[in-house]
Tab-separated table of C-alpha atoms and ligand atoms in Angstrom:
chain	number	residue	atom	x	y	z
A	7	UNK	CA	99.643	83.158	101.377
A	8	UNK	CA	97.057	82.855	104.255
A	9	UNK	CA	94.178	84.931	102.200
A	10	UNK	CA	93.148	85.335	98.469
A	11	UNK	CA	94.617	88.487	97.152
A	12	UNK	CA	92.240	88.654	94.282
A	13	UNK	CA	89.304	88.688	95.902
A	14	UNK	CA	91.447	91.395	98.558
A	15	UNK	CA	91.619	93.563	95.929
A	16	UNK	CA	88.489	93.809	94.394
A	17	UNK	CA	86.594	94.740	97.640
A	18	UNK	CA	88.408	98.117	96.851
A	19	UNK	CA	87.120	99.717	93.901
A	20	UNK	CA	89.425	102.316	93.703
A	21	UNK	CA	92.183	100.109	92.627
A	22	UNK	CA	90.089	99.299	89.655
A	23	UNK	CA	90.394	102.004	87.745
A	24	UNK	CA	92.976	103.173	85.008
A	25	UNK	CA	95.876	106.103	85.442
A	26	UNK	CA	97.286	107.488	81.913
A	27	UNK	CA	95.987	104.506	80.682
A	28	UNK	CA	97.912	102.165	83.379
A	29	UNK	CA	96.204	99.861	85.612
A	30	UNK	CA	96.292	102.060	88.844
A	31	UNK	CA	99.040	101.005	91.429
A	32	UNK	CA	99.141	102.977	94.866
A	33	UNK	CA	102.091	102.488	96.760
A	34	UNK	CA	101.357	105.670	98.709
A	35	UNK	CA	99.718	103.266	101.587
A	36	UNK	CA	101.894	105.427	104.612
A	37	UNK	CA	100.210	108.747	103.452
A	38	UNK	CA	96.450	107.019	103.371
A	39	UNK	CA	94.950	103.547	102.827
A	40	UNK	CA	92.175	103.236	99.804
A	41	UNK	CA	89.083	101.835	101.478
A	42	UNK	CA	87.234	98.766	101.152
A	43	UNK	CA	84.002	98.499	99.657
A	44	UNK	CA	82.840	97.101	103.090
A	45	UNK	CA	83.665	100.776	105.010
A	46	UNK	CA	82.142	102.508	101.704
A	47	UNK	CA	78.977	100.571	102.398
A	48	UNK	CA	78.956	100.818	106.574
A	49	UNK	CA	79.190	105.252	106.132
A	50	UNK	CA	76.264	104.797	103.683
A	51	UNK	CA	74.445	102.794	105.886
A	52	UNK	CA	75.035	104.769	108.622
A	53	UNK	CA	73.097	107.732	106.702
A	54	UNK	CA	70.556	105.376	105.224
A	55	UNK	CA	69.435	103.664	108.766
A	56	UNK	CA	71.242	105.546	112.067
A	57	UNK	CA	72.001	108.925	111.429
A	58	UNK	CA	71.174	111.195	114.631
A	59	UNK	CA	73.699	112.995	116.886
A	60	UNK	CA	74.882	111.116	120.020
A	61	UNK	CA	74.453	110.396	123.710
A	62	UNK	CA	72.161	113.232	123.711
A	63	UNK	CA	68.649	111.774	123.227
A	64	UNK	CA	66.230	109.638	124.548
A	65	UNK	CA	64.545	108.847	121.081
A	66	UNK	CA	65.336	105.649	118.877
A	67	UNK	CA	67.759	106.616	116.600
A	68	UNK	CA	70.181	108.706	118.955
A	69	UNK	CA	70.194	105.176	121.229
A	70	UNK	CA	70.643	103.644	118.318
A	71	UNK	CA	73.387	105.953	117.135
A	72	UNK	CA	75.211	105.861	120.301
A	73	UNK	CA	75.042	101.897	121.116
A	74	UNK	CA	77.070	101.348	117.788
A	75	UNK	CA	79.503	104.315	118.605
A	76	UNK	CA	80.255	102.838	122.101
A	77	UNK	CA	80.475	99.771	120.756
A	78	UNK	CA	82.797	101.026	117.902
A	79	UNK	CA	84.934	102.042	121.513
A	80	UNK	CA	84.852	98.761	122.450
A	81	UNK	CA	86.024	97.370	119.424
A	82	UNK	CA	88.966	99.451	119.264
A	83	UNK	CA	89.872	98.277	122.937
A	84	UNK	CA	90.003	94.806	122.120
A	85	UNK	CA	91.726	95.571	118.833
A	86	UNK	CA	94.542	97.094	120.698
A	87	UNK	CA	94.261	94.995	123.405
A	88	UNK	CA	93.354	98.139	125.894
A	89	UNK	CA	92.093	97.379	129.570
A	90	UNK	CA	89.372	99.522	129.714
A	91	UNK	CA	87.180	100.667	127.075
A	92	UNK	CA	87.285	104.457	128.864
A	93	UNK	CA	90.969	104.155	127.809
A	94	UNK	CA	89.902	104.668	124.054
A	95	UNK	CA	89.421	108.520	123.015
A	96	UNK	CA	88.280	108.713	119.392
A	97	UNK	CA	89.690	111.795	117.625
A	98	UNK	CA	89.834	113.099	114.207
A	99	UNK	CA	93.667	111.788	113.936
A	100	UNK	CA	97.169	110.858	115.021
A	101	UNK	CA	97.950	114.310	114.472
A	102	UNK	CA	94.777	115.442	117.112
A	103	UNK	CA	95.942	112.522	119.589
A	104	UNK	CA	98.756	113.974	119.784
A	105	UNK	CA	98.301	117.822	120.259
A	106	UNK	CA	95.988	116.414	122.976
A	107	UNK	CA	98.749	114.215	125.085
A	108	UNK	CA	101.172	117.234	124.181
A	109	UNK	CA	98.480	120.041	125.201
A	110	UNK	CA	97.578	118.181	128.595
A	111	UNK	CA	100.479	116.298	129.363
A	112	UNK	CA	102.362	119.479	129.407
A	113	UNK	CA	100.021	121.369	131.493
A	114	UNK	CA	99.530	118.738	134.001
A	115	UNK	CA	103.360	117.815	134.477
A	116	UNK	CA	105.706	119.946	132.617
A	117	UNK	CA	107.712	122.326	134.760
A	118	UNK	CA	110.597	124.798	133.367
A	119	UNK	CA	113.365	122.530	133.730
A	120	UNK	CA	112.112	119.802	132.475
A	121	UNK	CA	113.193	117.422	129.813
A	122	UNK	CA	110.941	115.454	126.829
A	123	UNK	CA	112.634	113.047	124.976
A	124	UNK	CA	111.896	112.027	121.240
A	125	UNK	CA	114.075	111.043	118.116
A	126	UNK	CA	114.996	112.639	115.045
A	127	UNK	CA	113.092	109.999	112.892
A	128	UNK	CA	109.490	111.784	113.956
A	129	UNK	CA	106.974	112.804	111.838
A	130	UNK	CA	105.856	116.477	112.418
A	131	UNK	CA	103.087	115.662	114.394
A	132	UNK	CA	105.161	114.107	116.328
A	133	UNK	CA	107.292	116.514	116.796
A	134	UNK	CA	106.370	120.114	116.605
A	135	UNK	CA	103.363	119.400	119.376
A	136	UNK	CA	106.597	118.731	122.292
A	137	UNK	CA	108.569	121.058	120.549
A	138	UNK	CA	106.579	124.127	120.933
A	139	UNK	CA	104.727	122.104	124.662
A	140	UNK	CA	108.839	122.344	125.461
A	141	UNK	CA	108.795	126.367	124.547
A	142	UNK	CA	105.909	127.343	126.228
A	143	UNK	CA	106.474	125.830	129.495
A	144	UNK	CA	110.539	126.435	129.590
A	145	UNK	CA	111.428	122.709	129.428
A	146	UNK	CA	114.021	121.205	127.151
A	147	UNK	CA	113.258	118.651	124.008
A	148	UNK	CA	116.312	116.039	124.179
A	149	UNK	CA	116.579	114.169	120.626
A	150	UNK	CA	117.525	110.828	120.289
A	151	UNK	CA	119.801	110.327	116.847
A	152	UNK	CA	119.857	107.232	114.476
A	153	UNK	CA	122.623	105.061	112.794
A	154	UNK	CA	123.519	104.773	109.480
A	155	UNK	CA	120.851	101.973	109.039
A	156	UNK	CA	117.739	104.185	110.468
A	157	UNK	CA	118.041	102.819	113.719
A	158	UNK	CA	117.986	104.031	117.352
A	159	UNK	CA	120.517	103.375	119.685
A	160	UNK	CA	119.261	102.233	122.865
A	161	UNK	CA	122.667	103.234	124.988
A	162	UNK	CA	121.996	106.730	123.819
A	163	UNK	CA	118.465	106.542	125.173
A	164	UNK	CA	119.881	105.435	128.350
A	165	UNK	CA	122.157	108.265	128.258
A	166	UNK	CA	119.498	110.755	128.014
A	167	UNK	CA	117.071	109.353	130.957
A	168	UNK	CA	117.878	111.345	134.055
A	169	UNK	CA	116.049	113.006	137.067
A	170	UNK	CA	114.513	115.418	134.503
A	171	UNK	CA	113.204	113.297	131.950
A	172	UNK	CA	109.461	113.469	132.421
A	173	UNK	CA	108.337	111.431	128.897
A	174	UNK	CA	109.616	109.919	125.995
A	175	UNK	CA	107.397	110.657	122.321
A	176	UNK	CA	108.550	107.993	119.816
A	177	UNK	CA	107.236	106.298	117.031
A	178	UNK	CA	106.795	103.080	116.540
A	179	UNK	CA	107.599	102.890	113.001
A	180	UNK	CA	109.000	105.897	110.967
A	181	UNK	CA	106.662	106.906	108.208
A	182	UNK	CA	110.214	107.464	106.392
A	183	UNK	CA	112.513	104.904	107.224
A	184	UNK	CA	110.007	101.844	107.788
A	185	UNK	CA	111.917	101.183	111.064
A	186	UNK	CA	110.419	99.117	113.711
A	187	UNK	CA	111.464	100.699	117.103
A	188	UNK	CA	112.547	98.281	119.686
A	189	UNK	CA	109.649	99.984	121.507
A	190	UNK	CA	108.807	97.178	124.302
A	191	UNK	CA	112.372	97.232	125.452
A	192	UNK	CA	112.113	101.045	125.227
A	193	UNK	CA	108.836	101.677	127.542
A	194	UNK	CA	110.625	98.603	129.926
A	195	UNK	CA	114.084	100.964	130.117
A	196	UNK	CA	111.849	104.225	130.615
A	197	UNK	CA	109.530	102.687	133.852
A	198	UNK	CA	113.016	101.780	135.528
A	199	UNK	CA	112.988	105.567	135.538
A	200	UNK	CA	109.685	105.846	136.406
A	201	UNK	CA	108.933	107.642	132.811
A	202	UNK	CA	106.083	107.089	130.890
A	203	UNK	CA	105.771	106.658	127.195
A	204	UNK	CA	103.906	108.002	124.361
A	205	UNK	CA	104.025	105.636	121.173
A	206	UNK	CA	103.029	107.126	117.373
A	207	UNK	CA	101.247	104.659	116.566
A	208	UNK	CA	99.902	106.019	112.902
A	209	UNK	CA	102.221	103.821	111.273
A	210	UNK	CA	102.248	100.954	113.344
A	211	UNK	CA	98.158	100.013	114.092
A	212	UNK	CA	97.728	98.807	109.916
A	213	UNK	CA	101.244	96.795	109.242
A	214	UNK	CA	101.491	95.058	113.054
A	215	UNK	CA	99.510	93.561	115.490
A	216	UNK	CA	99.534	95.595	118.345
A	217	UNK	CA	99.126	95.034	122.339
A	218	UNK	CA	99.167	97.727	124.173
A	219	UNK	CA	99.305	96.176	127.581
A	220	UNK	CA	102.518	93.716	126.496
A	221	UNK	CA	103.958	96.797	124.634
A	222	UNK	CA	102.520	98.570	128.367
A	223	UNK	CA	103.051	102.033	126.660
A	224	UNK	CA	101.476	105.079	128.870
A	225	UNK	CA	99.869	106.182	125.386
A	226	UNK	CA	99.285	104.786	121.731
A	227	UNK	CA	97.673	107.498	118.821
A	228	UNK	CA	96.996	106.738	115.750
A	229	UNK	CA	94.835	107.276	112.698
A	230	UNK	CA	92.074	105.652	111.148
A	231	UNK	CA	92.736	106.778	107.373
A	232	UNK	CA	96.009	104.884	107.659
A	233	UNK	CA	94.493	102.076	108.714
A	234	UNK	CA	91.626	101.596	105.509
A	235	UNK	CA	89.200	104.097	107.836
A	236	UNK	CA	87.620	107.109	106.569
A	237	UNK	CA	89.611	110.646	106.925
A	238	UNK	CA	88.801	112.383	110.359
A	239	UNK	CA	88.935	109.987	112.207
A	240	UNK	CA	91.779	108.382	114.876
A	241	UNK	CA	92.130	107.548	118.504
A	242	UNK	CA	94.218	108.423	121.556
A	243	UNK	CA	94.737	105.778	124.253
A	244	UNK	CA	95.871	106.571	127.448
A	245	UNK	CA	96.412	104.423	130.493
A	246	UNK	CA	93.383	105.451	132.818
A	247	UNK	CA	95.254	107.066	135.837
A	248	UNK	CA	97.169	109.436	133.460
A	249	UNK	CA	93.402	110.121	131.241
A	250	UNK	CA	92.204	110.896	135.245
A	251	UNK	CA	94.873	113.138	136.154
A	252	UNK	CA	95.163	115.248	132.418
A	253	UNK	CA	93.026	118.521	132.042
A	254	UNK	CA	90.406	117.990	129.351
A	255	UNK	CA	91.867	119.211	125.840
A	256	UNK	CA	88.969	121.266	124.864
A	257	UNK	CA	86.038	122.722	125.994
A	258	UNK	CA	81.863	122.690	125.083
A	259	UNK	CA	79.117	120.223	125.090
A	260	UNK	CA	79.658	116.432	126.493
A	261	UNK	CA	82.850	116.872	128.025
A	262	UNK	CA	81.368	118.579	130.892
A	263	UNK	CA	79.246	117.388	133.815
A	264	UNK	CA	77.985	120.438	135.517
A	265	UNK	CA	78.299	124.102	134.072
A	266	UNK	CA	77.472	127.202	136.493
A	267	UNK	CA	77.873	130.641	135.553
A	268	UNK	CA	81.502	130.870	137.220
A	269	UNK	CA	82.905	127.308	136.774
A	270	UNK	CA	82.017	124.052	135.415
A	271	UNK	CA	82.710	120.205	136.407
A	272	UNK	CA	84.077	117.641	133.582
A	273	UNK	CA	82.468	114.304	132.571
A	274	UNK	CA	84.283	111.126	133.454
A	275	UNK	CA	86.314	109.213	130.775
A	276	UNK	CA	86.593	108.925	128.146
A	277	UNK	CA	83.703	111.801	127.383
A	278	UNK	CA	86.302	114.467	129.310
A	279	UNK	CA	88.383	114.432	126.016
A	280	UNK	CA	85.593	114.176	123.380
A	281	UNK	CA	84.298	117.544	123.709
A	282	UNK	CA	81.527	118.741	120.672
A	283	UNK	CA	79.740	116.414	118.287
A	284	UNK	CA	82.184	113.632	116.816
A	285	UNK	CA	82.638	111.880	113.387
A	286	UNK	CA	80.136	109.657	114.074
A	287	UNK	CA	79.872	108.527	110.234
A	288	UNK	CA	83.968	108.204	110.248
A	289	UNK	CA	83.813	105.859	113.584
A	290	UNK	CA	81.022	103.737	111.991
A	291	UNK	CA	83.788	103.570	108.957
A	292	UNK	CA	86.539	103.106	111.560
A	293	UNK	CA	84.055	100.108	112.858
A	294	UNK	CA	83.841	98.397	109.260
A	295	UNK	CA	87.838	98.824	108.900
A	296	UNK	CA	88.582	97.015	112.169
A	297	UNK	CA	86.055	94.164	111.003
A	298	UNK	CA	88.266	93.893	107.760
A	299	UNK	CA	91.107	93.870	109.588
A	300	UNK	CA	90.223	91.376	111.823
A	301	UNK	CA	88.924	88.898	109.261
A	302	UNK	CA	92.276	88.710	107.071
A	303	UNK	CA	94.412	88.906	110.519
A	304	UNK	CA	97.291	91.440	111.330
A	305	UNK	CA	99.401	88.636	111.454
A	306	UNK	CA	98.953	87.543	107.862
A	307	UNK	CA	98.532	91.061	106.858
A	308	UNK	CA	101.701	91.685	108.462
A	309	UNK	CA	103.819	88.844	106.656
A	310	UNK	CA	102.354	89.025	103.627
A	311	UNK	CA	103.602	92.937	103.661
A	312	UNK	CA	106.863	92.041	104.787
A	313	UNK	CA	107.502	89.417	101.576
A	314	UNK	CA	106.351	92.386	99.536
A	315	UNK	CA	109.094	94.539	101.270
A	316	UNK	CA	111.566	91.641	100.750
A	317	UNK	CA	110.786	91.223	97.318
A	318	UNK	CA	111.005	94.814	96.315
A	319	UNK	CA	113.819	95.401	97.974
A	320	UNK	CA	115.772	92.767	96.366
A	321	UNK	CA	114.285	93.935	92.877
A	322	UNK	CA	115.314	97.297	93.677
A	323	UNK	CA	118.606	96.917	95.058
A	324	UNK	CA	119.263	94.972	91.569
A	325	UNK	CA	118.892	97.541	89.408
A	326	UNK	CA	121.892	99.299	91.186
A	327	UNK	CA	122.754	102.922	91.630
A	328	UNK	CA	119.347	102.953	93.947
A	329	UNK	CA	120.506	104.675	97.248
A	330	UNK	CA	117.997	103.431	100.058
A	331	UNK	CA	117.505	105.454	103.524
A	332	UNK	CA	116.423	103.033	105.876
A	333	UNK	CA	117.895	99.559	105.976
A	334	UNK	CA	117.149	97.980	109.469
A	335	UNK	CA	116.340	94.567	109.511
A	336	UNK	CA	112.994	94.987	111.829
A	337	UNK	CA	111.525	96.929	109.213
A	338	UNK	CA	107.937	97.792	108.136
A	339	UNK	CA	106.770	97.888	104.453
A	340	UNK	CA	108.012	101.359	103.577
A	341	UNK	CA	111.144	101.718	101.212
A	342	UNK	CA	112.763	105.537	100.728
A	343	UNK	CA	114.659	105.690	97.842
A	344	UNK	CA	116.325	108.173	95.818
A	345	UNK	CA	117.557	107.554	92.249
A	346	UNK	CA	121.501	108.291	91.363
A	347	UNK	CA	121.740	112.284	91.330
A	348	UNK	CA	118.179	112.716	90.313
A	349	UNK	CA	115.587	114.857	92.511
A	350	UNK	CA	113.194	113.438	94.219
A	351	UNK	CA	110.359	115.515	92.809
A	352	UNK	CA	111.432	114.825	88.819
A	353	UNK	CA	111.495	110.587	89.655
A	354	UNK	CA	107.811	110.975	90.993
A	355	UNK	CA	106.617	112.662	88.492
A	356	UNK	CA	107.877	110.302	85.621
A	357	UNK	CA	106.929	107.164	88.117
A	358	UNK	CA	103.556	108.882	88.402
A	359	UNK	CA	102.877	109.168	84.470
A	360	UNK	CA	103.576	105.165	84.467
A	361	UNK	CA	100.347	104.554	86.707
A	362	UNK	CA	102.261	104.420	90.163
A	363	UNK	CA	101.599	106.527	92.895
A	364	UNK	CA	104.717	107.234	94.476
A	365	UNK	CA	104.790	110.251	97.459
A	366	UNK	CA	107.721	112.488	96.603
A	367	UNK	CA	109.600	114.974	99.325
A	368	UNK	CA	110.550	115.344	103.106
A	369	UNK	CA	107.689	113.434	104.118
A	370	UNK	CA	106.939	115.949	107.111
A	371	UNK	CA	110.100	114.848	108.420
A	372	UNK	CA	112.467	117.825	107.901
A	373	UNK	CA	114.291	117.447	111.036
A	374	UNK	CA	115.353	113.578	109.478
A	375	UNK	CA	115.919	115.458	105.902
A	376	UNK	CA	118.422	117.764	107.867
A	377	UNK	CA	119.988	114.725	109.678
A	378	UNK	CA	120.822	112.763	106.072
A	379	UNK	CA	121.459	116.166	104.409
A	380	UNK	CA	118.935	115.454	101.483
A	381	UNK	CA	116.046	117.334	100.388
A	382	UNK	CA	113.728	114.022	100.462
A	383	UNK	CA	113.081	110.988	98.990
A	384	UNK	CA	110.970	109.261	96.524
A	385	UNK	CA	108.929	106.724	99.337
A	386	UNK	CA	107.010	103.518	97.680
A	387	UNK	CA	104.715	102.108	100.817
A	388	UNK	CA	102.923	98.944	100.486
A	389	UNK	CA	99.764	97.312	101.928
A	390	UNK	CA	98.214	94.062	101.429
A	391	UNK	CA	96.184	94.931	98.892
A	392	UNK	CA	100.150	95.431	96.859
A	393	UNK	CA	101.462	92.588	94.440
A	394	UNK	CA	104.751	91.397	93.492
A	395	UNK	CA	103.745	92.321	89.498
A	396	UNK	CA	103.342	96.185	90.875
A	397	UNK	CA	106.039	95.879	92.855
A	398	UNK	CA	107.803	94.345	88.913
A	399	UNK	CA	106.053	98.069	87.162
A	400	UNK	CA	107.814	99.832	89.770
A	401	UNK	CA	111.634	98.410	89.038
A	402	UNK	CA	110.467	99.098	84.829
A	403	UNK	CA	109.327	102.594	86.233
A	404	UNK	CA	113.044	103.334	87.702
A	405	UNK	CA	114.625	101.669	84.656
A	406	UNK	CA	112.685	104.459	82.847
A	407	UNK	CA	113.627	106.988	85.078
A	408	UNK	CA	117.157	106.259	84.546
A	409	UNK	CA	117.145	106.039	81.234
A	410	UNK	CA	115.465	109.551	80.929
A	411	UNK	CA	117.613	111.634	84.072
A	412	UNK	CA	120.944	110.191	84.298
B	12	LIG	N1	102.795	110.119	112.658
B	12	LIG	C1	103.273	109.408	111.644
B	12	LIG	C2	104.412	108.440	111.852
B	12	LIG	C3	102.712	109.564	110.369
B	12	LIG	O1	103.190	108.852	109.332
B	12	LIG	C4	101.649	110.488	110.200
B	12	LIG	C5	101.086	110.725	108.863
B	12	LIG	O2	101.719	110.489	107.848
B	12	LIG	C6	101.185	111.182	111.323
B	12	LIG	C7	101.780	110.971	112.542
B	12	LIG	C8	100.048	112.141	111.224
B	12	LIG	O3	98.872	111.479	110.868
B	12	LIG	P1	97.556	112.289	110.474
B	12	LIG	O4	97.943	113.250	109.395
B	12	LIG	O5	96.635	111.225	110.003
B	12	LIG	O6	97.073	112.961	111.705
């Protein structure tokens, strides 16, 4: 192991605390991260030292302010690997990244007649904001399907690309299945097409690292409470001539560069899309979080997650009568699991009296419940901050759960 996972996991005082008398274990890491002590520390000293609004003033503390939001921006660009720091649009989520790409992208380039293509493995947000883009403007959502392992087929994809096809929406790992998405080979089969690509990145940003201009994806959201950030905060990037060409998203103060009484003239990027005051506190988190990340390394954090999926998947697939949706072998450190005949809902809640936070249901997925005919699943998500022993109180927890349902 490439970093010390006791000293990991006491820079997160959350996990330090007792549940029903159990030593706390979260394995709810794909719904939200716990925070180290090091982002706790950066909000409060943003209050303490730096607190003003931004890019407004002239004084001290707004330059101040806005020198360590910008270069916040600029940390984010080389985390991702973007060209431009302009490319980086800080938002309050994935879910707000991508009602913006949907809202602007739609209005910009969406004609009736037109197709979108995404997959039946997306999250809601993922989802819904083409769905209802598709309604509105008369243009057809096409939906890619998965195989019995979780996985996409890349034939059908081809299959679906035609004169029509004006983007494809995927993820680039399901929040449900853990599947990794072939996604370079995907954005390389879409520009033979001339298509660009929007990747949902909420899952992917904390468990890989990721290059946007390798993976050369048209746009990347994600969200920074997924990725050991504070809540409200996330990013959309966009490959600068599409951020040039898209209407702004909303309307007010700093997204504009001239206003007169019967029309007004936007800022230049990335301001155009960051309309109103932002979560200034939240990026300064977001900030701290990238540090973190960088110091351990995605690549260790991302193979030290993947022998904590291996391990509890062999564990788990021991104790037998475990039915597992999601079995791909590129895989990120999500297992969804449900438990003989029992409900979803009744196996959290006895996991959850045992100290483990399991999330319980459809996940905001229902399109994917539809697809495997099941109402949910009980989903145990890990992060580096996970051991093999909680991984050991989970299989007891199961045990239990047998031994009480079935
Ligand atoms: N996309 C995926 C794959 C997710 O897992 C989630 C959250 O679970 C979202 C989008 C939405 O993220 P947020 O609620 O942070 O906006």
């Amino acid at each position: 192991m490439s970093f010390n996972i006791e000293k990991v996991r006491a820079d997160f005082p959350i996990l330090q605390q007792q549940i029903y008398k159990h030593p706390l274990i979260y394995f709810d890491n794909a719904a939200s991260t716990q925070k180290p002590r090091q982002v706790i520390e950066a909000i409060t000293w943003y209050y303490e030292h730096d607190n003003c609004n931004i890019h407004r003033g002239v004084h001290y503390l707004s330059v101040k302010a806005t020198e360590a939001y910008e270069e916040t921006r600029e940390k984010i660009r080389a985390f991702i690997n973007a060209k431009k720091s302009c490319e980086i649009i800080f938002t309050k989520g994935a879910t707000e990244s991508l009602n913006l790409v949907a809202s602007s992208f739609g209005k910009r380039y969406i004609k009736p007649g037109d197709e979108v293509i995404t997959s039946i493995m997306e999250h809601h947000s993922n989802f819904v904001p083409w769905q209802q883009m598709c309604l509105e403007r008369g243009a057809s959502l096409r939906i890619l399907g998965i195989n019995e392992k979780g996985e996409i087929d890349l034939d059908e994809l081809k299959k679906l690309l035609n004169k029509k096809t004006r983007l494809i929406a995927l993820t680039h790992i399901s929040n449900v299945l853990g599947t990794i998405n072939p996604v370079k080979e995907i954005v390389a089969i879409a520009h033979q097409h001339d298509v660009p690509v929007l990747l949902d990145g909420a899952q992917g940003v904390s468990h890989l690292p990721v290059d946007v201009q390798d993976l050369d994806c048209d746009f990347y959201c994600f969200s920074g409470h997924k990725m050991y950030a504070p809540m409200g905060t996330g990013v959309m990037y966009g490959k600068e001539r599409y951020l040039e060409e898209l209407p702004p998203y909303q309307l007010g103060g700093e997204m504009i560069k001239e206003v007169f009484t019967g029309r007004s003239t936007f800022n230049e990027l990335p301001f155009k899309f960051e309309a109103g005051t932002p979560n200034v506190e939240g990026v300064a988190g977001l900030r701290a979080a990238v540090a973190y990340l960088q110091d351990l390394g995605m690549d260790n954090i991302s193979s030290y997650e993947d022998d904590l999926l291996k391990y509890a998947t062999e564990k788990m697939s021991a104790i037998g009568g475990i039915k597992f949706y999601g079995t791909s072998h590129h895989k990120a450190s999500v297992i969804s699991f449900l438990i003989g005949g029992t409900h979803p809902y009744d196996a959290g809640m006895i996991i959850d009296k045992l100290g483990i936070a399991v999330r319980t249901g459809h996940h905001c997925a229902m399109p994917l419940m539809d697809f495997l005919k099941i109402p949910g699943t009980v989903r145990a998500s890990f992060a580096f901050y996970n051991t093999t022993e909680e991984i050991d109180q989970l299989v007891s927890a199961i045990n239990k759960v047998k031994e009480m349902l079935l």
